[in-house]
mmCIF file of C-alpha atoms in Angstrom:
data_model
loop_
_atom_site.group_PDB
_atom_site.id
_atom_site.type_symbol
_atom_site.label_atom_id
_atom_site.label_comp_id
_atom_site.label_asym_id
_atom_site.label_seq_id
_atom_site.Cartn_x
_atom_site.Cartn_y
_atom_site.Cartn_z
ATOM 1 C CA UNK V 1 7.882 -20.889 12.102
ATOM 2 C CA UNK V 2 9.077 -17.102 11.196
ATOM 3 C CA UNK V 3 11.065 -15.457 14.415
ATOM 4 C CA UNK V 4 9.801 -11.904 15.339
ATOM 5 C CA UNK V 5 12.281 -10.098 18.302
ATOM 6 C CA UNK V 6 10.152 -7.428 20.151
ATOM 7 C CA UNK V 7 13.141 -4.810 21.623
ATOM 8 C CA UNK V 8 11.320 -2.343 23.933
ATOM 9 C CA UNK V 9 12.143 -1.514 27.822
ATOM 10 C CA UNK V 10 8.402 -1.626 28.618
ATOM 11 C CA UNK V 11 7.377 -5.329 29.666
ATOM 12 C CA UNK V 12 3.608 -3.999 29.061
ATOM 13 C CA UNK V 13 4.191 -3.199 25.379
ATOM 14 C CA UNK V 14 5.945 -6.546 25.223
ATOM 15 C CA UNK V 15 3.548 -8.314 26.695
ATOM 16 C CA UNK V 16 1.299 -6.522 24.118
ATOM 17 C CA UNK V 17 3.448 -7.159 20.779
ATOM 18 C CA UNK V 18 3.570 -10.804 22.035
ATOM 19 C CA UNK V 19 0.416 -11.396 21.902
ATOM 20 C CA UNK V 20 -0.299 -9.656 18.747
ATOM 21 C CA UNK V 21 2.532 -11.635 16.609
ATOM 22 C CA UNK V 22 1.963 -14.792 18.035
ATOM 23 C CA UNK V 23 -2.178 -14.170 16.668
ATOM 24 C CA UNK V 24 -0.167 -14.030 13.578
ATOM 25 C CA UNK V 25 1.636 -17.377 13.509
ATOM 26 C CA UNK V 26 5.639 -15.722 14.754
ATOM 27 C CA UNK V 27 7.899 -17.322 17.675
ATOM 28 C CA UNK V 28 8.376 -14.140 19.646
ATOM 29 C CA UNK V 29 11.653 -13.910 21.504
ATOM 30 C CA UNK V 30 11.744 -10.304 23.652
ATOM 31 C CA UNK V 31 14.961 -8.065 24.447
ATOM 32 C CA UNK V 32 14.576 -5.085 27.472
ATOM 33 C CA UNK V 33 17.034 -2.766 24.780
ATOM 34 C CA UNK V 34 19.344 -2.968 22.167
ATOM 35 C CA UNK V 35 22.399 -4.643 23.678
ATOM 36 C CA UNK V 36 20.156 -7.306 24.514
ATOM 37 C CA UNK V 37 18.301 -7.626 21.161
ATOM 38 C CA UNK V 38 22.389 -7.370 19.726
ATOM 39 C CA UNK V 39 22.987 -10.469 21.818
ATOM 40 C CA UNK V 40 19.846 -12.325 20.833
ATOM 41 C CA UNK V 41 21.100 -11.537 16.995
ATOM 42 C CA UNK V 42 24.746 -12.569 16.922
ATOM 43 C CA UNK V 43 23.048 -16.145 18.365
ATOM 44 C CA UNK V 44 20.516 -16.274 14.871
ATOM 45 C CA UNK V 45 18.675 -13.310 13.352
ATOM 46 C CA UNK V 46 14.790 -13.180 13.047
ATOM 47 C CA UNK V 47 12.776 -12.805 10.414
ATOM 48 C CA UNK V 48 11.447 -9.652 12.312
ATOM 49 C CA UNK V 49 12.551 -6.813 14.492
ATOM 50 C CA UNK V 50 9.976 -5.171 16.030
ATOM 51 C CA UNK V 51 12.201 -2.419 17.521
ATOM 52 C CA UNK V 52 11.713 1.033 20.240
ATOM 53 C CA UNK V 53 13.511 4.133 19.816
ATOM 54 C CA UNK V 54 14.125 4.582 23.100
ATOM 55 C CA UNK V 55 16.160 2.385 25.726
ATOM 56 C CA UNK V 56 18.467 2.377 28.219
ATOM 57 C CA UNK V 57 21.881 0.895 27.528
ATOM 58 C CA UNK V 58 21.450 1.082 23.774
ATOM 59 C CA UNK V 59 19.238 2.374 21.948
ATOM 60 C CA UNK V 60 17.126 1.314 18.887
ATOM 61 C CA UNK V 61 18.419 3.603 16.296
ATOM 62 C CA UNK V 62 22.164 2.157 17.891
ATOM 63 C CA UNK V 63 20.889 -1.147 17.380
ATOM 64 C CA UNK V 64 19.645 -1.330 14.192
ATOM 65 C CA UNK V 65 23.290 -0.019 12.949
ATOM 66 C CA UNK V 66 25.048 -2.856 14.487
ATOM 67 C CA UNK V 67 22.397 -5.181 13.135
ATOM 68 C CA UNK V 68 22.476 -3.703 9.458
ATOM 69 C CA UNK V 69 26.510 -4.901 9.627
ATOM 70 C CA UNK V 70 26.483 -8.199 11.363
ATOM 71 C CA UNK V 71 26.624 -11.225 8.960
ATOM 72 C CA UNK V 72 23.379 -11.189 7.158
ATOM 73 C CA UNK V 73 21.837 -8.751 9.097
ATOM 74 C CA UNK V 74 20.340 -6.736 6.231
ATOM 75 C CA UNK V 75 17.921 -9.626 6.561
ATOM 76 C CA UNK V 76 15.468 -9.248 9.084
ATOM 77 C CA UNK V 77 12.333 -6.835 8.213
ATOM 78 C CA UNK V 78 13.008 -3.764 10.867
ATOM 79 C CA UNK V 79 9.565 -2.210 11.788
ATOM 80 C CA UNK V 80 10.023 0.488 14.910
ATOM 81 C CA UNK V 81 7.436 1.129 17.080
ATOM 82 C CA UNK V 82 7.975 4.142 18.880
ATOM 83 C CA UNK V 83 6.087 7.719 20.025
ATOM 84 C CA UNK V 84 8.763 9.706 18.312
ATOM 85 C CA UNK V 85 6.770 10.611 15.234
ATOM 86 C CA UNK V 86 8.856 13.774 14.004
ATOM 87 C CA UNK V 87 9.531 13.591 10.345
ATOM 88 C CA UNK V 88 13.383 13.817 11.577
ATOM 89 C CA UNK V 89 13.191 10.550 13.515
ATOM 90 C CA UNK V 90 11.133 8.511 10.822
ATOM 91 C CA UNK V 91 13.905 9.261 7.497
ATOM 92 C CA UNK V 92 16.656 8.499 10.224
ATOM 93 C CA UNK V 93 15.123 5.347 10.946
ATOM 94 C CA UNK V 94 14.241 4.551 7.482
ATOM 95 C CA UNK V 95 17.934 5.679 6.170
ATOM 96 C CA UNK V 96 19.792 3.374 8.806
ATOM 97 C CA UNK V 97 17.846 0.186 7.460
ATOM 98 C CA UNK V 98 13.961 0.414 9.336
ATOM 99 C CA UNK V 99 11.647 -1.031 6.612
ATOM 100 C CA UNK V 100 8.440 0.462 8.117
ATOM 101 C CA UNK V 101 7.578 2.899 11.178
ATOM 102 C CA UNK V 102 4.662 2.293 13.329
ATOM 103 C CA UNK V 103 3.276 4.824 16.358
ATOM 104 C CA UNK V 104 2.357 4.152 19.641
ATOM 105 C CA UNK V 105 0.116 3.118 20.614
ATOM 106 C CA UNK V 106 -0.483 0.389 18.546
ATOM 107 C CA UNK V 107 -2.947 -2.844 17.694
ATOM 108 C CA UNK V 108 -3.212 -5.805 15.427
ATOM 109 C CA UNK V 109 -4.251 -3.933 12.694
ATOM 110 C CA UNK V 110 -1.969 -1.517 12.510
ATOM 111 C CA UNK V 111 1.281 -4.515 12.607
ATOM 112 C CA UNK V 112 -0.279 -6.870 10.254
ATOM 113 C CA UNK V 113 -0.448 -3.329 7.495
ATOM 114 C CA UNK V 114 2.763 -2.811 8.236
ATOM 115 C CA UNK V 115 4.000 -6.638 8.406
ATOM 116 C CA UNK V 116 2.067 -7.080 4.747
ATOM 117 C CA UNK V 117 3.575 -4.216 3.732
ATOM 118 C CA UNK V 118 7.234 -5.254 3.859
ATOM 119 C CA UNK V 119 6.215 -8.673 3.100
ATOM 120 C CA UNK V 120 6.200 -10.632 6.453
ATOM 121 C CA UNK V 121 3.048 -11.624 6.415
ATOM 122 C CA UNK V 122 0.242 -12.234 3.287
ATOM 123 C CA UNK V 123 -3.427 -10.435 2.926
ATOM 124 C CA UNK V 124 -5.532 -12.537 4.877
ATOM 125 C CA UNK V 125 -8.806 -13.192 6.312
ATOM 126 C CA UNK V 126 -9.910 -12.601 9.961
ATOM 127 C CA UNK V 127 -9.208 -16.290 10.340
ATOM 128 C CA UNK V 128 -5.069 -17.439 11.278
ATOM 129 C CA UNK V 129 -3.595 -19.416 8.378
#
């Protein structure tokens, strides 16, 4: 089964991505911020990050750095899912490794666009494959 890690210091929007990935066939493994999510990584890297901006402790842009240079860490599909939406923020994100960018507030359509888009998931019917 593919891994998705949800990073994000809100247990709501969590709670929320959880729910949404697991409709879409991923093991979901959650981290409160980035030092956590680093942790979770250094044990075995996802398939997915789905990744916040900002956190206490460390932040996502901080984060997906140290991912980008661990041991295959240019694997996992970064999508962050964030309210900054400043053009400034998004090439950042995108030049330090993101793959896709997603707004907040956000529902299942909006992740499985942006999970086809950078391959993670196939085009598919209403039904779960």
């Amino acid at each position: 089964m593919r891994t998705c890690l949800v990073v994000d210091d809100s247990s709501v929007v969590r709670k929320i991505a959880r729910r949404i990935l697991e409709e879409m066939a991923f093991e979901v493994v959650e981290a409160e911020d980035g030092e956590q999510a680093l942790e979770i990584c250094q044990r075995g890297l996802p398939d997915a990050v789905l990744l916040d901006w900002n956190m206490p402790v460390m932040d996502g842009y901080d984060f997906l750095g140290r991912l980008r240079r661990l041991p295959g860490g240019e694997g996992p599909k970064v999508v962050f899912c964030t309210t900054e939406n400043d053009i400034d923020h998004i090439s950042r994100a995108l030049n330090a490794g993101a793959n896709e960018y997603i707004m907040k507030p956000f529902d299942k359509d909006i992740v499985s666009a942006k999970f086809q888009e950078v391959g993670l998931i196939q085009a598919m019917s209403s039904e779960s494959a």
